[in-house]
Amino acid sequence: MTNSGAESVRLTLFPYGGEFEFPRHFDVLGGTSVTVTAPEYDLVLTGPNGFRRGLRGSSGDFVAVRGCIMAEPRAVALEIENLTGHIVHVRIAGDPLNVHPDRPETVMIRCEDAHGWYDVSITCPEDPHFLRRLMGHIENGAPSISG
């Protein structure tokens, strides 16, 4: 978990795969990261503005996914990195993408038409246990619709 903002954010991590006994709470200061490791995991991370991340996989994941929230334009920038030595096929919101080794792909998920709301899943057919699901609302100071 990385908070690239200036302010602290309160996050809660729920262990649906038995990774730990109780949910864990984190205050992630601006400009810092918190790392949680497990050989296999099925976690949900929640925070403000409908922020929710579904994280399922293992220490042998084929890809790494980083999401960056952009206020203008309202969008989620996804960076998909291949962690193997061969081409990996992923699906982003159902759309196919081939990710080559040593060549991360960036995909923009625009959210203006949804009033800043987003819900996108990333899967990998070669790694069927892998899932990243990013959900939330992007605040930019403009009028919006709440959930």
Short mmCIF file of N, CA and C in Angstrom, two decimals:
data_model
loop_
_atom_site.label_atom_id
_atom_site.label_comp_id
_atom_site.label_asym_id
_atom_site.label_seq_id
_atom_site.Cartn_x
_atom_site.Cartn_y
_atom_site.Cartn_z
N MET A 1 0.85 -1.16 0.00
CA MET A 1 0.00 0.00 0.00
C MET A 1 0.90 1.23 0.00
N THR A 2 0.68 2.10 -0.95
CA THR A 2 1.46 3.33 -1.02
C THR A 2 0.51 4.51 -1.06
N ASN A 3 0.77 5.50 -0.25
CA ASN A 3 0.00 6.74 -0.24
C ASN A 3 0.88 7.82 -0.83
N SER A 4 0.60 8.22 -2.06
CA SER A 4 1.41 9.25 -2.72
C SER A 4 0.89 10.65 -2.43
N GLY A 5 -0.19 10.77 -1.67
CA GLY A 5 -0.75 12.07 -1.33
C GLY A 5 0.02 12.74 -0.21
N ALA A 6 -0.43 13.94 0.15
CA ALA A 6 0.24 14.71 1.19
C ALA A 6 -0.28 14.38 2.60
N GLU A 7 -1.51 13.86 2.69
CA GLU A 7 -2.14 13.59 3.98
C GLU A 7 -2.15 12.10 4.29
N SER A 8 -2.32 11.79 5.57
CA SER A 8 -2.46 10.41 6.02
C SER A 8 -3.81 9.86 5.57
N VAL A 9 -3.88 8.56 5.35
CA VAL A 9 -5.14 7.91 5.01
C VAL A 9 -5.30 6.67 5.89
N ARG A 10 -6.52 6.44 6.35
CA ARG A 10 -6.84 5.29 7.21
C ARG A 10 -7.38 4.18 6.32
N LEU A 11 -6.75 3.01 6.37
CA LEU A 11 -7.15 1.87 5.57
C LEU A 11 -7.39 0.66 6.48
N THR A 12 -8.30 -0.21 6.05
CA THR A 12 -8.56 -1.44 6.78
C THR A 12 -8.38 -2.61 5.83
N LEU A 13 -7.64 -3.64 6.25
CA LEU A 13 -7.34 -4.81 5.45
C LEU A 13 -8.07 -6.01 6.04
N PHE A 14 -8.94 -6.63 5.22
CA PHE A 14 -9.74 -7.77 5.66
C PHE A 14 -9.14 -9.06 5.09
N PRO A 15 -8.89 -10.08 5.94
CA PRO A 15 -8.25 -11.33 5.52
C PRO A 15 -9.26 -12.43 5.17
N TYR A 16 -9.69 -12.51 3.92
CA TYR A 16 -10.68 -13.52 3.55
C TYR A 16 -10.07 -14.89 3.31
N GLY A 17 -8.74 -14.98 3.23
CA GLY A 17 -8.09 -16.27 3.04
C GLY A 17 -7.42 -16.79 4.29
N GLY A 18 -7.70 -16.20 5.46
CA GLY A 18 -7.11 -16.66 6.70
C GLY A 18 -5.67 -16.22 6.89
N GLU A 19 -5.23 -15.17 6.22
CA GLU A 19 -3.85 -14.70 6.32
C GLU A 19 -3.50 -14.22 7.72
N PHE A 20 -4.47 -13.70 8.44
CA PHE A 20 -4.32 -13.31 9.84
C PHE A 20 -5.70 -13.38 10.48
N GLU A 21 -5.75 -13.31 11.81
CA GLU A 21 -6.99 -13.61 12.54
C GLU A 21 -8.06 -12.52 12.43
N PHE A 22 -7.65 -11.26 12.51
CA PHE A 22 -8.60 -10.15 12.54
C PHE A 22 -8.23 -9.13 11.46
N PRO A 23 -9.18 -8.28 11.06
CA PRO A 23 -8.82 -7.20 10.14
C PRO A 23 -7.73 -6.32 10.75
N ARG A 24 -6.89 -5.77 9.89
CA ARG A 24 -5.81 -4.89 10.33
C ARG A 24 -6.10 -3.48 9.86
N HIS A 25 -5.76 -2.52 10.71
CA HIS A 25 -5.99 -1.11 10.42
C HIS A 25 -4.65 -0.41 10.26
N PHE A 26 -4.58 0.46 9.25
CA PHE A 26 -3.33 1.15 8.95
C PHE A 26 -3.59 2.64 8.78
N ASP A 27 -2.74 3.47 9.35
CA ASP A 27 -2.69 4.89 9.02
C ASP A 27 -1.45 5.04 8.15
N VAL A 28 -1.67 5.23 6.85
CA VAL A 28 -0.56 5.32 5.91
C VAL A 28 -0.28 6.80 5.66
N LEU A 29 0.84 7.26 6.16
CA LEU A 29 1.21 8.66 6.02
C LEU A 29 1.48 8.99 4.56
N GLY A 30 1.24 10.25 4.19
CA GLY A 30 1.53 10.70 2.83
C GLY A 30 2.98 10.43 2.47
N GLY A 31 3.20 9.90 1.27
CA GLY A 31 4.55 9.63 0.81
C GLY A 31 5.19 8.39 1.39
N THR A 32 4.39 7.50 2.01
CA THR A 32 4.96 6.28 2.60
C THR A 32 4.24 5.04 2.07
N SER A 33 4.80 3.87 2.39
CA SER A 33 4.23 2.59 2.00
C SER A 33 4.15 1.67 3.20
N VAL A 34 3.23 0.72 3.13
CA VAL A 34 3.12 -0.36 4.11
C VAL A 34 3.07 -1.64 3.30
N THR A 35 3.84 -2.65 3.71
CA THR A 35 3.89 -3.92 2.99
C THR A 35 3.32 -5.03 3.87
N VAL A 36 2.46 -5.85 3.27
CA VAL A 36 1.91 -7.03 3.92
C VAL A 36 2.26 -8.21 3.02
N THR A 37 2.85 -9.26 3.57
CA THR A 37 3.23 -10.41 2.75
C THR A 37 2.54 -11.68 3.23
N ALA A 38 2.26 -12.56 2.28
CA ALA A 38 1.70 -13.88 2.56
C ALA A 38 1.95 -14.74 1.33
N PRO A 39 2.19 -16.05 1.49
CA PRO A 39 2.45 -16.90 0.32
C PRO A 39 1.24 -16.98 -0.61
N GLU A 40 0.04 -17.02 -0.05
CA GLU A 40 -1.21 -16.93 -0.81
C GLU A 40 -2.11 -15.97 -0.08
N TYR A 41 -2.93 -15.23 -0.82
CA TYR A 41 -3.74 -14.21 -0.17
C TYR A 41 -5.07 -14.00 -0.90
N ASP A 42 -6.06 -13.60 -0.11
CA ASP A 42 -7.37 -13.19 -0.60
C ASP A 42 -7.82 -12.09 0.36
N LEU A 43 -7.49 -10.87 0.01
CA LEU A 43 -7.65 -9.71 0.89
C LEU A 43 -8.56 -8.66 0.27
N VAL A 44 -9.20 -7.88 1.13
CA VAL A 44 -9.93 -6.69 0.69
C VAL A 44 -9.45 -5.53 1.53
N LEU A 45 -9.06 -4.46 0.84
CA LEU A 45 -8.57 -3.24 1.47
C LEU A 45 -9.60 -2.15 1.26
N THR A 46 -10.04 -1.49 2.35
CA THR A 46 -11.03 -0.43 2.23
C THR A 46 -10.49 0.88 2.81
N GLY A 47 -11.05 1.98 2.30
CA GLY A 47 -10.66 3.31 2.76
C GLY A 47 -11.74 4.31 2.42
N PRO A 48 -11.41 5.61 2.44
CA PRO A 48 -12.40 6.66 2.20
C PRO A 48 -12.85 6.74 0.74
N ASN A 49 -13.99 7.44 0.51
CA ASN A 49 -14.54 7.68 -0.83
C ASN A 49 -14.83 6.39 -1.59
N GLY A 50 -15.34 5.38 -0.89
CA GLY A 50 -15.67 4.12 -1.54
C GLY A 50 -14.45 3.34 -1.98
N PHE A 51 -13.26 3.73 -1.51
CA PHE A 51 -12.01 3.06 -1.88
C PHE A 51 -12.07 1.61 -1.43
N ARG A 52 -11.90 0.71 -2.39
CA ARG A 52 -11.92 -0.73 -2.10
C ARG A 52 -11.02 -1.42 -3.11
N ARG A 53 -10.17 -2.32 -2.61
CA ARG A 53 -9.29 -3.09 -3.47
C ARG A 53 -9.43 -4.56 -3.11
N GLY A 54 -9.75 -5.37 -4.11
CA GLY A 54 -9.76 -6.81 -3.95
C GLY A 54 -8.41 -7.33 -4.42
N LEU A 55 -7.74 -8.10 -3.58
CA LEU A 55 -6.38 -8.57 -3.86
C LEU A 55 -6.33 -10.07 -3.63
N ARG A 56 -6.22 -10.83 -4.72
CA ARG A 56 -6.15 -12.28 -4.59
C ARG A 56 -4.99 -12.79 -5.45
N GLY A 57 -4.21 -13.71 -4.90
CA GLY A 57 -3.09 -14.26 -5.65
C GLY A 57 -2.13 -15.00 -4.75
N SER A 58 -0.86 -14.99 -5.16
CA SER A 58 0.17 -15.71 -4.40
C SER A 58 1.51 -15.02 -4.59
N SER A 59 2.52 -15.52 -3.87
CA SER A 59 3.87 -14.97 -4.03
C SER A 59 4.41 -15.25 -5.42
N GLY A 60 3.78 -16.14 -6.19
CA GLY A 60 4.19 -16.44 -7.56
C GLY A 60 3.34 -15.76 -8.62
N ASP A 61 2.70 -14.62 -8.28
CA ASP A 61 1.87 -13.90 -9.25
C ASP A 61 2.64 -13.66 -10.54
N PHE A 62 1.94 -13.76 -11.68
CA PHE A 62 2.55 -13.52 -12.99
C PHE A 62 2.69 -12.03 -13.29
N VAL A 63 1.83 -11.20 -12.69
CA VAL A 63 1.86 -9.76 -12.96
C VAL A 63 1.75 -8.98 -11.66
N ALA A 64 2.24 -7.73 -11.71
CA ALA A 64 2.03 -6.77 -10.63
C ALA A 64 1.18 -5.64 -11.20
N VAL A 65 0.25 -5.14 -10.41
CA VAL A 65 -0.64 -4.06 -10.84
C VAL A 65 -0.50 -2.90 -9.87
N ARG A 66 -0.26 -1.72 -10.41
CA ARG A 66 -0.24 -0.50 -9.62
C ARG A 66 -1.29 0.44 -10.18
N GLY A 67 -2.11 0.98 -9.29
CA GLY A 67 -3.14 1.93 -9.71
C GLY A 67 -2.84 3.31 -9.16
N CYS A 68 -2.98 4.31 -10.00
CA CYS A 68 -2.76 5.69 -9.59
C CYS A 68 -4.01 6.49 -9.91
N ILE A 69 -4.57 7.15 -8.91
CA ILE A 69 -5.78 7.94 -9.08
C ILE A 69 -5.41 9.33 -9.57
N MET A 70 -6.09 9.78 -10.63
CA MET A 70 -5.83 11.10 -11.21
C MET A 70 -7.11 11.93 -11.10
N ALA A 71 -7.00 13.12 -10.49
CA ALA A 71 -8.17 13.98 -10.31
C ALA A 71 -8.58 14.67 -11.61
N GLU A 72 -7.64 15.04 -12.44
CA GLU A 72 -7.93 15.69 -13.72
C GLU A 72 -7.08 15.08 -14.81
N PRO A 73 -7.67 14.46 -15.80
CA PRO A 73 -9.08 14.10 -15.84
C PRO A 73 -9.35 12.98 -14.84
N ARG A 74 -10.58 12.84 -14.43
CA ARG A 74 -10.91 11.77 -13.50
C ARG A 74 -10.60 10.44 -14.18
N ALA A 75 -9.57 9.77 -13.68
CA ALA A 75 -9.14 8.52 -14.30
C ALA A 75 -8.32 7.71 -13.31
N VAL A 76 -8.22 6.42 -13.60
CA VAL A 76 -7.33 5.52 -12.87
C VAL A 76 -6.29 5.06 -13.89
N ALA A 77 -5.03 5.33 -13.60
CA ALA A 77 -3.93 4.85 -14.44
C ALA A 77 -3.46 3.52 -13.86
N LEU A 78 -3.53 2.47 -14.66
CA LEU A 78 -3.09 1.15 -14.24
C LEU A 78 -1.76 0.83 -14.90
N GLU A 79 -0.77 0.48 -14.10
CA GLU A 79 0.49 -0.01 -14.66
C GLU A 79 0.54 -1.51 -14.41
N ILE A 80 0.67 -2.27 -15.49
CA ILE A 80 0.70 -3.73 -15.42
C ILE A 80 2.13 -4.16 -15.76
N GLU A 81 2.76 -4.85 -14.81
CA GLU A 81 4.14 -5.31 -15.01
C GLU A 81 4.17 -6.84 -15.05
N ASN A 82 4.82 -7.38 -16.07
CA ASN A 82 4.99 -8.80 -16.24
C ASN A 82 6.14 -9.27 -15.34
N LEU A 83 5.88 -10.23 -14.47
CA LEU A 83 6.90 -10.74 -13.55
C LEU A 83 7.52 -12.05 -14.02
N THR A 84 7.20 -12.47 -15.26
CA THR A 84 7.73 -13.72 -15.80
C THR A 84 8.72 -13.41 -16.93
N GLY A 85 9.22 -14.44 -17.56
CA GLY A 85 10.13 -14.28 -18.69
C GLY A 85 9.45 -14.47 -20.04
N HIS A 86 8.11 -14.53 -20.06
CA HIS A 86 7.38 -14.75 -21.31
C HIS A 86 6.17 -13.82 -21.36
N ILE A 87 5.55 -13.68 -22.52
CA ILE A 87 4.36 -12.84 -22.65
C ILE A 87 3.26 -13.37 -21.75
N VAL A 88 2.60 -12.46 -21.05
CA VAL A 88 1.47 -12.82 -20.18
C VAL A 88 0.23 -12.11 -20.70
N HIS A 89 -0.88 -12.83 -20.70
CA HIS A 89 -2.15 -12.29 -21.16
C HIS A 89 -2.97 -11.89 -19.94
N VAL A 90 -3.45 -10.65 -19.92
CA VAL A 90 -4.33 -10.20 -18.85
C VAL A 90 -5.63 -9.68 -19.46
N ARG A 91 -6.62 -9.56 -18.62
CA ARG A 91 -7.90 -8.97 -19.03
C ARG A 91 -8.18 -7.83 -18.06
N ILE A 92 -8.44 -6.66 -18.62
CA ILE A 92 -8.76 -5.47 -17.83
C ILE A 92 -10.18 -5.09 -18.17
N ALA A 93 -11.07 -5.21 -17.20
CA ALA A 93 -12.50 -4.97 -17.42
C ALA A 93 -12.99 -5.79 -18.62
N GLY A 94 -12.45 -7.01 -18.76
CA GLY A 94 -12.86 -7.91 -19.84
C GLY A 94 -12.08 -7.75 -21.13
N ASP A 95 -11.33 -6.65 -21.29
CA ASP A 95 -10.57 -6.41 -22.52
C ASP A 95 -9.19 -7.05 -22.42
N PRO A 96 -8.77 -7.78 -23.50
CA PRO A 96 -7.48 -8.46 -23.45
C PRO A 96 -6.30 -7.50 -23.63
N LEU A 97 -5.19 -7.86 -22.99
CA LEU A 97 -3.94 -7.10 -23.12
C LEU A 97 -2.79 -8.09 -22.97
N ASN A 98 -1.84 -8.03 -23.90
CA ASN A 98 -0.62 -8.85 -23.82
C ASN A 98 0.47 -7.99 -23.19
N VAL A 99 1.09 -8.51 -22.14
CA VAL A 99 2.14 -7.77 -21.43
C VAL A 99 3.45 -8.52 -21.61
N HIS A 100 4.42 -7.83 -22.20
CA HIS A 100 5.73 -8.42 -22.49
C HIS A 100 6.65 -8.26 -21.28
N PRO A 101 7.60 -9.19 -21.12
CA PRO A 101 8.59 -9.04 -20.05
C PRO A 101 9.38 -7.74 -20.25
N ASP A 102 9.75 -7.10 -19.16
CA ASP A 102 10.58 -5.89 -19.20
C ASP A 102 9.94 -4.73 -19.97
N ARG A 103 8.61 -4.76 -20.16
CA ARG A 103 7.93 -3.67 -20.85
C ARG A 103 6.55 -3.45 -20.22
N PRO A 104 6.50 -2.77 -19.06
CA PRO A 104 5.20 -2.55 -18.41
C PRO A 104 4.22 -1.81 -19.33
N GLU A 105 2.97 -2.12 -19.16
CA GLU A 105 1.89 -1.47 -19.93
C GLU A 105 1.13 -0.53 -19.00
N THR A 106 0.76 0.63 -19.52
CA THR A 106 -0.09 1.56 -18.78
C THR A 106 -1.42 1.68 -19.49
N VAL A 107 -2.49 1.53 -18.72
CA VAL A 107 -3.86 1.61 -19.25
C VAL A 107 -4.61 2.65 -18.45
N MET A 108 -5.29 3.57 -19.15
CA MET A 108 -6.09 4.61 -18.49
C MET A 108 -7.55 4.18 -18.46
N ILE A 109 -8.14 4.20 -17.28
CA ILE A 109 -9.57 3.94 -17.11
C ILE A 109 -10.20 5.29 -16.80
N ARG A 110 -10.90 5.86 -17.76
CA ARG A 110 -11.50 7.18 -17.59
C ARG A 110 -12.84 7.06 -16.85
N CYS A 111 -13.09 8.02 -15.95
CA CYS A 111 -14.24 7.92 -15.05
C CYS A 111 -15.17 9.14 -15.13
N GLU A 112 -14.93 10.05 -16.06
CA GLU A 112 -15.76 11.26 -16.11
C GLU A 112 -17.23 10.93 -16.33
N ASP A 113 -17.53 10.01 -17.25
CA ASP A 113 -18.93 9.69 -17.57
C ASP A 113 -19.65 9.02 -16.41
N ALA A 114 -18.90 8.48 -15.46
CA ALA A 114 -19.49 7.82 -14.29
C ALA A 114 -19.40 8.72 -13.06
N HIS A 115 -19.24 10.04 -13.28
CA HIS A 115 -19.17 11.01 -12.18
C HIS A 115 -18.04 10.71 -11.21
N GLY A 116 -16.95 10.15 -11.73
CA GLY A 116 -15.78 9.87 -10.91
C GLY A 116 -15.75 8.50 -10.26
N TRP A 117 -16.80 7.69 -10.45
CA TRP A 117 -16.83 6.35 -9.88
C TRP A 117 -16.13 5.37 -10.81
N TYR A 118 -15.46 4.37 -10.25
CA TYR A 118 -14.81 3.35 -11.05
C TYR A 118 -14.93 2.00 -10.36
N ASP A 119 -14.92 0.95 -11.17
CA ASP A 119 -14.95 -0.44 -10.71
C ASP A 119 -14.34 -1.26 -11.83
N VAL A 120 -13.10 -1.67 -11.67
CA VAL A 120 -12.39 -2.38 -12.73
C VAL A 120 -11.68 -3.60 -12.15
N SER A 121 -11.77 -4.72 -12.88
CA SER A 121 -11.11 -5.96 -12.47
C SER A 121 -10.00 -6.31 -13.46
N ILE A 122 -8.90 -6.85 -12.92
CA ILE A 122 -7.78 -7.31 -13.73
C ILE A 122 -7.57 -8.78 -13.39
N THR A 123 -7.60 -9.62 -14.42
CA THR A 123 -7.39 -11.05 -14.25
C THR A 123 -6.29 -11.51 -15.20
N CYS A 124 -5.82 -12.74 -14.99
CA CYS A 124 -4.75 -13.31 -15.80
C CYS A 124 -5.11 -14.77 -16.07
N PRO A 125 -5.51 -15.11 -17.31
CA PRO A 125 -5.92 -16.49 -17.60
C PRO A 125 -4.85 -17.54 -17.24
N GLU A 126 -3.56 -17.21 -17.40
CA GLU A 126 -2.51 -18.16 -17.07
C GLU A 126 -2.32 -18.33 -15.56
N ASP A 127 -2.88 -17.43 -14.79
CA ASP A 127 -2.76 -17.43 -13.32
C ASP A 127 -4.18 -17.28 -12.76
N PRO A 128 -5.02 -18.34 -12.85
CA PRO A 128 -6.46 -18.21 -12.58
C PRO A 128 -6.82 -17.74 -11.18
N HIS A 129 -5.93 -17.87 -10.20
CA HIS A 129 -6.22 -17.41 -8.84
C HIS A 129 -6.03 -15.90 -8.71
N PHE A 130 -5.32 -15.29 -9.66
CA PHE A 130 -4.98 -13.86 -9.58
C PHE A 130 -6.19 -12.97 -9.88
N LEU A 131 -6.38 -11.96 -9.02
CA LEU A 131 -7.42 -10.95 -9.24
C LEU A 131 -7.01 -9.65 -8.56
N ARG A 132 -7.17 -8.57 -9.27
CA ARG A 132 -7.12 -7.23 -8.67
C ARG A 132 -8.43 -6.56 -9.05
N ARG A 133 -9.13 -6.03 -8.06
CA ARG A 133 -10.36 -5.28 -8.33
C ARG A 133 -10.23 -3.94 -7.63
N LEU A 134 -10.33 -2.88 -8.42
CA LEU A 134 -10.19 -1.52 -7.91
C LEU A 134 -11.54 -0.82 -8.02
N MET A 135 -12.02 -0.29 -6.90
CA MET A 135 -13.31 0.40 -6.86
C MET A 135 -13.17 1.66 -6.03
N GLY A 136 -13.93 2.67 -6.37
CA GLY A 136 -13.93 3.87 -5.55
C GLY A 136 -14.46 5.08 -6.30
N HIS A 137 -14.25 6.23 -5.70
CA HIS A 137 -14.71 7.50 -6.25
C HIS A 137 -13.56 8.49 -6.24
N ILE A 138 -13.38 9.18 -7.34
CA ILE A 138 -12.31 10.16 -7.47
C ILE A 138 -12.88 11.55 -7.18
N GLU A 139 -12.38 12.16 -6.12
CA GLU A 139 -12.78 13.53 -5.77
C GLU A 139 -11.86 14.52 -6.47
N ASN A 140 -12.46 15.55 -7.05
CA ASN A 140 -11.64 16.60 -7.68
C ASN A 140 -12.15 18.00 -7.35
N GLY A 141 -13.03 18.10 -6.36
CA GLY A 141 -13.55 19.39 -5.96
C GLY A 141 -14.78 19.84 -6.75
N ALA A 142 -15.08 19.19 -7.84
CA ALA A 142 -16.24 19.53 -8.67
C ALA A 142 -17.48 18.81 -8.13
N PRO A 143 -18.69 19.35 -8.43
CA PRO A 143 -19.90 18.64 -8.02
C PRO A 143 -19.91 17.21 -8.57
N SER A 144 -20.48 16.30 -7.79
CA SER A 144 -20.48 14.90 -8.18
C SER A 144 -21.72 14.23 -7.62
N ILE A 145 -21.83 12.95 -7.88
CA ILE A 145 -22.94 12.14 -7.38
C ILE A 145 -22.36 11.14 -6.39
N SER A 146 -22.95 11.09 -5.18
CA SER A 146 -22.45 10.15 -4.18
C SER A 146 -23.09 8.80 -4.38
N GLY A 147 -22.45 7.76 -3.78
CA GLY A 147 -22.93 6.39 -3.96
C GLY A 147 -23.90 5.97 -2.93
#
